[in-house]
Amino acid sequence: MSEYTITVVKNENPKPKPASDQLKFGKYFTDHMFIYDYSEAKGWHNPRIVPYQPIVLDPAAMIFHYGQTVFEGLKAYRTKEGHIQLFRPDKNMERLNLSNDRLCIPAIDEEFAINAVKHLVHVDSEWVPDAEGTSLYIRPFIIATEPYLGVNPSSMYQFIVILSPVGAYYESGINPVKIAVENEYVRAVKGGTGEAKTAGNYASSLKAQEIVSKEGYAQVLWLDGLEKKYIEEVGSMNVFFKIKGEIITPELNGSILNGVTRNSVIELLRHWDLPVTERRITMEELDEAYRNGELEEAFGSGTAAVISPIGELAWGDKKLIITEGQTGEVSKRLYDTLTGIQFGSVEDPFGWTVKVK
Amino acid sequence: MSEYTITVVKNENPKPKPASDQLKFGKYFTDHMFIYDYSEAKGWHNPRIVPYQPIVLDPAAMIFHYGQTVFEGLKAYRTKEGHIQLFRPDKNMERLNLSNDRLCIPAIDEEFAINAVKHLVHVDSEWVPDAEGTSLYIRPFIIATEPYLGVNPSSMYQFIVILSPVGAYYESGINPVKIAVENEYVRAVKGGTGEAKTAGNYASSLKAQEIVSKEGYAQVLWLDGLEKKYIEEVGSMNVFFKIKGEIITPELNGSILNGVTRNSVIELLRHWDLPVTERRITMEELDEAYRNGELEEAFGSGTAAVISPIGELAWGDKKLIITEGQTGEVSKRLYDTLTGIQFGSVEDPFGWTVKVK
Ligand SMILES: Cc1ncc(COP(=O)(O)O)c(C=O)c1O
Ligand SMILES: Cc1ncc(COP(=O)(O)O)c(C=O)c1O
C-alpha cells in the first residue's frame, strides 16, 4: 500500500555522538526523526523519515493553546551480540490510541506505527549505545497543528517520533529513592485525563514535584483526587508494595496510567507463582503494615528506571523507612529479570522483545 | 530601562483584511506579533514586535511533551469616535501570573505586559474592526521551549501575543444557548489546575464537549470533580443563576477560573444594588428552584460572548427551560451595560477601560 511507504531523506551532516558514559536522560537527540501528517481530507498521510529538524508552526496552532496532544515512551536496547530490540512496542501503540481517544485525536494504525519506529531506529542504529545499562529512548508524540483559537478538536495533526540515547538511570545500578506522599496537589481524578498519556497531566504535576525536590525527595506519590486516601502512582512510575508476602499494586481506576512495566511486573510475578493483587490500597493500610513490621518492600515501575526501590516514604510528619532503605529481594529479582529480557541476556518466554531488522 | 524598549520590525507585506461581516472567532490573524524570551541567565529579555510568523522549535521543546504553558484572552474595542480601548487588561495580566505560579513559569512584569499589548494593538490598529459588535481578540500565551525530555520546569520560555479580529459572538445580538450538565467527565478538581488558564484544562474538556455538541448543545456545564454535585462553570464561561431575585454564582474554590467578566458582573450588580451571592450551589437546589418556578434566569459570562443567556439546561433526563427560552431582564441589562462600557457608548464609572494611545 503506497501510503505505507515511508520515504527517507538521509541527514548529510550527522552530529558527533556523545560518549556512552556522558549520556543523560533526554538531552541528546539523534540525526533523524519520523513525521506523519493528518488532515481531514487525507487522513494520516506522507510518512517520512527526515533529518532531525525544528518543528515550524503557526503561532495559533492549537497545541500552543489547548494542549491537544499525546505521547509515548519506550526504548531500544542493544544486546551483547550487537542486535537491537524493542520491548513490547505493541503495548505503547495500543496505549497511544487509548490516549488519542480521550483527547479526540484520530487513531493511528498501531502496526504501521511500530514499523515506523523500527524503521527510524534502524536508520539511526549507530545511535543505540552499547555501554552497560544504556539504551535509546523513543518518544512518539502527536500534536494538534491547526491554526485556530476555538476550543474544538483540531482538523490537523502531526505524529512525530524522536530518539534520544540515554544513560543507565542509576549510575551505580539499582538504588533506592526517597518519595514524598502528596497531600495538597492533585495529578488526576476519575473522569479526567489521568489514564491518558497527555501533556496536561505532567504540567499539573510540576508544582508538587518542585516543592518536594527542594526537600530532598526524588518524586511524589499521588493519592486519589477525591478522598486523598488511596494510593495512585509515583511521578512517572506505577507503584507496588509487598506486605506479608503479598505484592499489591493500585488497580487501574481511570486516573492511573496503565504502565507497560507495571503489566510486565504483574505477568512476571504470576509466572513465578508469587501472589500479586491489583486492588485499592490506602496510605493508612500501608502505614499500619509498616508499624506492624509487615511492609517488606516498595518499588516504582516505569520505562525510564524499570524498577525503582523506595527506601523512604514521607507522609506528613511520618517517615516510613522500607527494607531498611535497601533494595528488596523481589525488587532486585524483577529488575534483573526485566533488564535481562530487555538486553537479551535472559530468555524471554513471553515474546516481549521485538528485533529491529 | 533598556530592557523595556520594545523593538519593532514592520511587516512589509501586510495581508488583506477580511470584511467586517466575514469575521469568525480565532480564524484570522493580524500582520504583527509580540515576542519576549526568557532564559535563566537573562530573565525575560528581547521584547520585540515582528511580522506575524511561524514559531520554530526543537521537536524536544517541552511545550510539545509536558504542556507547561499558560494563556490569556482579552479584547480591544473600537469606539464610535474611532478610538481603541482595552477592557481591564490588568486583571488578565494578574491572572496570567497566577497561572504562571501554578505552572512553575517565571512571573512577568504585569505593567510591562500591558504596555506590550497596547503597543502591539497600536501597530496593528487598522485591524481593529468597526462593525457593530466586532472587536480584536488578544491572545497572550507563554510556552516552555527548552529541548529536554525530563519532567521538570523548563529553563527557557517565550511569551507571545497574537491578535485576531473577531465577529459579534451572536450574529443576531444576544441569544439564549442550550447547555448540557456533564455527569461523567471532569474538567478540574481542587488541588489541580482548574484555577489556572492552562492548555491541559481545555484538552481534557474536548471529549465531553464533542459528545454534547452532537446532541445539539452549545457547551457543557461542569460539576465539581469530587461529588459531581456542585455547579462549577460552563465551557469557557462562568455561570450565574437568578433565583427568587437573588443572583448566585459559584464561589471561587480553586477549580473554577476567576473570570474577568464574572468579576465585572458582580461589581455591576452591587453597583445597581441587586443582591448577588458567591456561594456553593448544587444541581439539586437549582432543579428544586426550577420546579418551584423560582429559577428566573441563568447566564454564562466570558470575554468571547460577554453574557450568554442559558435558555435550556439538560441534566440527565431532565430539561430545564429557563426564562421560557428567552433572554432574561438582568442578562440583557448586564449585556447592554458591559458591551456599552467596552465600546465606549456607556459611561465607565469603574475605570475599567484603558485607551490605546
Ligand atoms: C504517570 C506515569 N505513570 C506510570 C508510568 C510508567 O509507565 P511505563 O511502564 O509504560 O513506562 C509513566 C511513564 O512512563 C508515567 O508517565
Ligand atoms: C474555563 C473558563 N471559565 C471562564 C472563562 C471566562 O473568563 P473571562 O471572563 O476572563 O473571559 C473562561 C475564558 O475566557 C474560561 O476559559
Short mmCIF file of N, CA, C and O in Angstrom, two decimals, chain A residues 286-328:
data_model
loop_
_atom_site.label_atom_id
_atom_site.label_comp_id
_atom_site.label_asym_id
_atom_site.label_seq_id
_atom_site.Cartn_x
_atom_site.Cartn_y
_atom_site.Cartn_z
N LEU A 286 -1.10 1.08 54.49
CA LEU A 286 0.34 0.94 54.30
C LEU A 286 1.07 1.28 55.60
O LEU A 286 1.99 0.56 56.02
N ASP A 287 0.63 2.36 56.23
CA ASP A 287 1.27 2.80 57.46
C ASP A 287 1.08 1.77 58.59
O ASP A 287 1.99 1.51 59.37
N GLU A 288 -0.12 1.20 58.62
CA GLU A 288 -0.36 0.18 59.66
C GLU A 288 0.53 -1.03 59.43
O GLU A 288 1.14 -1.55 60.37
N ALA A 289 0.62 -1.48 58.18
CA ALA A 289 1.50 -2.61 57.86
C ALA A 289 2.94 -2.27 58.26
O ALA A 289 3.66 -3.10 58.83
N TYR A 290 3.32 -1.02 58.00
CA TYR A 290 4.68 -0.60 58.36
C TYR A 290 4.90 -0.69 59.85
O TYR A 290 5.90 -1.27 60.32
N ARG A 291 3.93 -0.18 60.62
CA ARG A 291 4.09 -0.19 62.09
C ARG A 291 4.08 -1.61 62.65
O ARG A 291 4.72 -1.88 63.65
N ASN A 292 3.41 -2.52 61.97
CA ASN A 292 3.40 -3.92 62.39
C ASN A 292 4.59 -4.71 61.85
O ASN A 292 4.64 -5.93 62.01
N GLY A 293 5.48 -4.01 61.17
CA GLY A 293 6.64 -4.71 60.60
C GLY A 293 6.28 -5.62 59.44
O GLY A 293 7.00 -6.57 59.13
N GLU A 294 5.17 -5.32 58.77
CA GLU A 294 4.72 -6.21 57.69
C GLU A 294 4.95 -5.63 56.29
O GLU A 294 4.68 -6.29 55.29
N LEU A 295 5.42 -4.39 56.23
CA LEU A 295 5.70 -3.79 54.92
C LEU A 295 7.13 -4.18 54.53
O LEU A 295 8.10 -3.64 55.07
N GLU A 296 7.23 -5.10 53.61
CA GLU A 296 8.55 -5.69 53.31
C GLU A 296 9.31 -4.99 52.19
O GLU A 296 10.53 -4.89 52.23
N GLU A 297 8.55 -4.51 51.18
CA GLU A 297 9.22 -3.83 50.07
C GLU A 297 8.26 -2.82 49.45
O GLU A 297 7.03 -2.96 49.58
N ALA A 298 8.82 -1.83 48.78
CA ALA A 298 8.03 -0.90 47.97
C ALA A 298 8.89 -0.53 46.77
O ALA A 298 10.11 -0.36 46.91
N PHE A 299 8.27 -0.45 45.60
CA PHE A 299 9.04 -0.04 44.42
C PHE A 299 8.15 0.57 43.35
O PHE A 299 6.96 0.27 43.28
N GLY A 300 8.75 1.44 42.55
CA GLY A 300 8.07 2.00 41.40
C GLY A 300 8.44 1.21 40.15
O GLY A 300 9.49 0.55 40.12
N SER A 301 7.59 1.29 39.11
CA SER A 301 7.89 0.62 37.85
C SER A 301 7.62 1.58 36.69
O SER A 301 6.60 2.25 36.67
N GLY A 302 8.58 1.65 35.77
CA GLY A 302 8.40 2.53 34.62
C GLY A 302 9.51 2.32 33.60
O GLY A 302 10.56 1.76 33.94
N THR A 303 9.28 2.79 32.40
CA THR A 303 10.24 2.56 31.32
C THR A 303 11.62 3.15 31.63
O THR A 303 12.64 2.54 31.34
N ALA A 304 11.65 4.33 32.24
CA ALA A 304 12.93 5.02 32.45
C ALA A 304 13.84 4.24 33.39
O ALA A 304 14.97 3.93 33.05
N ALA A 305 13.34 3.91 34.60
CA ALA A 305 14.19 3.27 35.61
C ALA A 305 13.91 1.78 35.75
O ALA A 305 14.58 1.11 36.52
N VAL A 306 12.93 1.26 35.04
CA VAL A 306 12.49 -0.14 35.10
C VAL A 306 11.89 -0.43 36.49
O VAL A 306 10.69 -0.38 36.65
N ILE A 307 12.75 -0.72 37.47
CA ILE A 307 12.28 -0.92 38.85
C ILE A 307 13.05 0.04 39.73
O ILE A 307 14.27 0.11 39.67
N SER A 308 12.33 0.78 40.56
CA SER A 308 12.97 1.79 41.41
C SER A 308 12.56 1.54 42.86
O SER A 308 11.46 1.91 43.27
N PRO A 309 13.41 0.88 43.64
CA PRO A 309 13.05 0.59 45.02
C PRO A 309 12.80 1.88 45.79
O PRO A 309 13.49 2.88 45.57
N ILE A 310 11.81 1.87 46.67
CA ILE A 310 11.53 3.03 47.51
C ILE A 310 12.12 2.74 48.89
O ILE A 310 11.67 1.82 49.57
N GLY A 311 13.12 3.52 49.27
CA GLY A 311 13.79 3.31 50.55
C GLY A 311 13.13 4.10 51.66
O GLY A 311 13.19 3.72 52.83
N GLU A 312 12.53 5.22 51.30
CA GLU A 312 11.88 6.05 52.31
C GLU A 312 10.63 6.69 51.73
O GLU A 312 10.63 7.18 50.60
N LEU A 313 9.58 6.69 52.53
CA LEU A 313 8.31 7.29 52.11
C LEU A 313 7.90 8.29 53.20
O LEU A 313 7.67 7.91 54.34
N ALA A 314 7.86 9.58 52.82
CA ALA A 314 7.47 10.60 53.81
C ALA A 314 5.99 10.88 53.65
O ALA A 314 5.51 11.16 52.54
N TRP A 315 5.25 10.83 54.75
CA TRP A 315 3.80 11.05 54.72
C TRP A 315 3.46 12.03 55.84
O TRP A 315 3.39 11.62 57.00
N GLY A 316 3.31 13.29 55.53
CA GLY A 316 3.16 14.30 56.56
C GLY A 316 4.39 14.24 57.46
O GLY A 316 5.52 14.31 56.98
N ASP A 317 4.17 14.08 58.76
CA ASP A 317 5.30 14.03 59.69
C ASP A 317 5.95 12.65 59.77
O ASP A 317 7.02 12.50 60.35
N LYS A 318 5.29 11.67 59.23
CA LYS A 318 5.80 10.30 59.34
C LYS A 318 6.83 9.98 58.27
O LYS A 318 6.72 10.45 57.15
N LYS A 319 7.80 9.18 58.64
CA LYS A 319 8.78 8.69 57.67
C LYS A 319 8.81 7.18 57.74
O LYS A 319 9.18 6.61 58.76
N LEU A 320 8.42 6.53 56.65
CA LEU A 320 8.47 5.08 56.61
C LEU A 320 9.79 4.67 55.96
O LEU A 320 10.03 5.01 54.79
N ILE A 321 10.65 3.99 56.72
CA ILE A 321 11.91 3.51 56.16
C ILE A 321 11.68 2.05 55.76
O ILE A 321 11.40 1.20 56.60
N ILE A 322 11.76 1.79 54.46
CA ILE A 322 11.32 0.49 53.95
C ILE A 322 12.52 -0.37 53.56
O ILE A 322 13.48 0.13 52.97
N THR A 323 12.45 -1.67 53.91
CA THR A 323 13.55 -2.62 53.64
C THR A 323 14.88 -2.03 54.14
O THR A 323 15.92 -2.17 53.48
N GLU A 324 14.81 -1.37 55.28
CA GLU A 324 15.99 -0.70 55.87
C GLU A 324 16.68 0.22 54.87
O GLU A 324 17.91 0.39 54.89
N GLY A 325 15.90 0.80 53.97
CA GLY A 325 16.48 1.72 52.99
C GLY A 325 17.27 1.00 51.90
O GLY A 325 17.92 1.64 51.07
N GLN A 326 17.17 -0.33 51.87
CA GLN A 326 17.91 -1.10 50.88
C GLN A 326 16.98 -1.59 49.77
O GLN A 326 15.77 -1.38 49.84
N THR A 327 17.57 -2.25 48.78
CA THR A 327 16.78 -2.84 47.71
C THR A 327 16.27 -4.21 48.15
O THR A 327 17.05 -5.05 48.59
N GLY A 328 14.96 -4.41 48.06
CA GLY A 328 14.37 -5.68 48.47
C GLY A 328 14.65 -6.79 47.47
O GLY A 328 15.03 -6.54 46.32
#
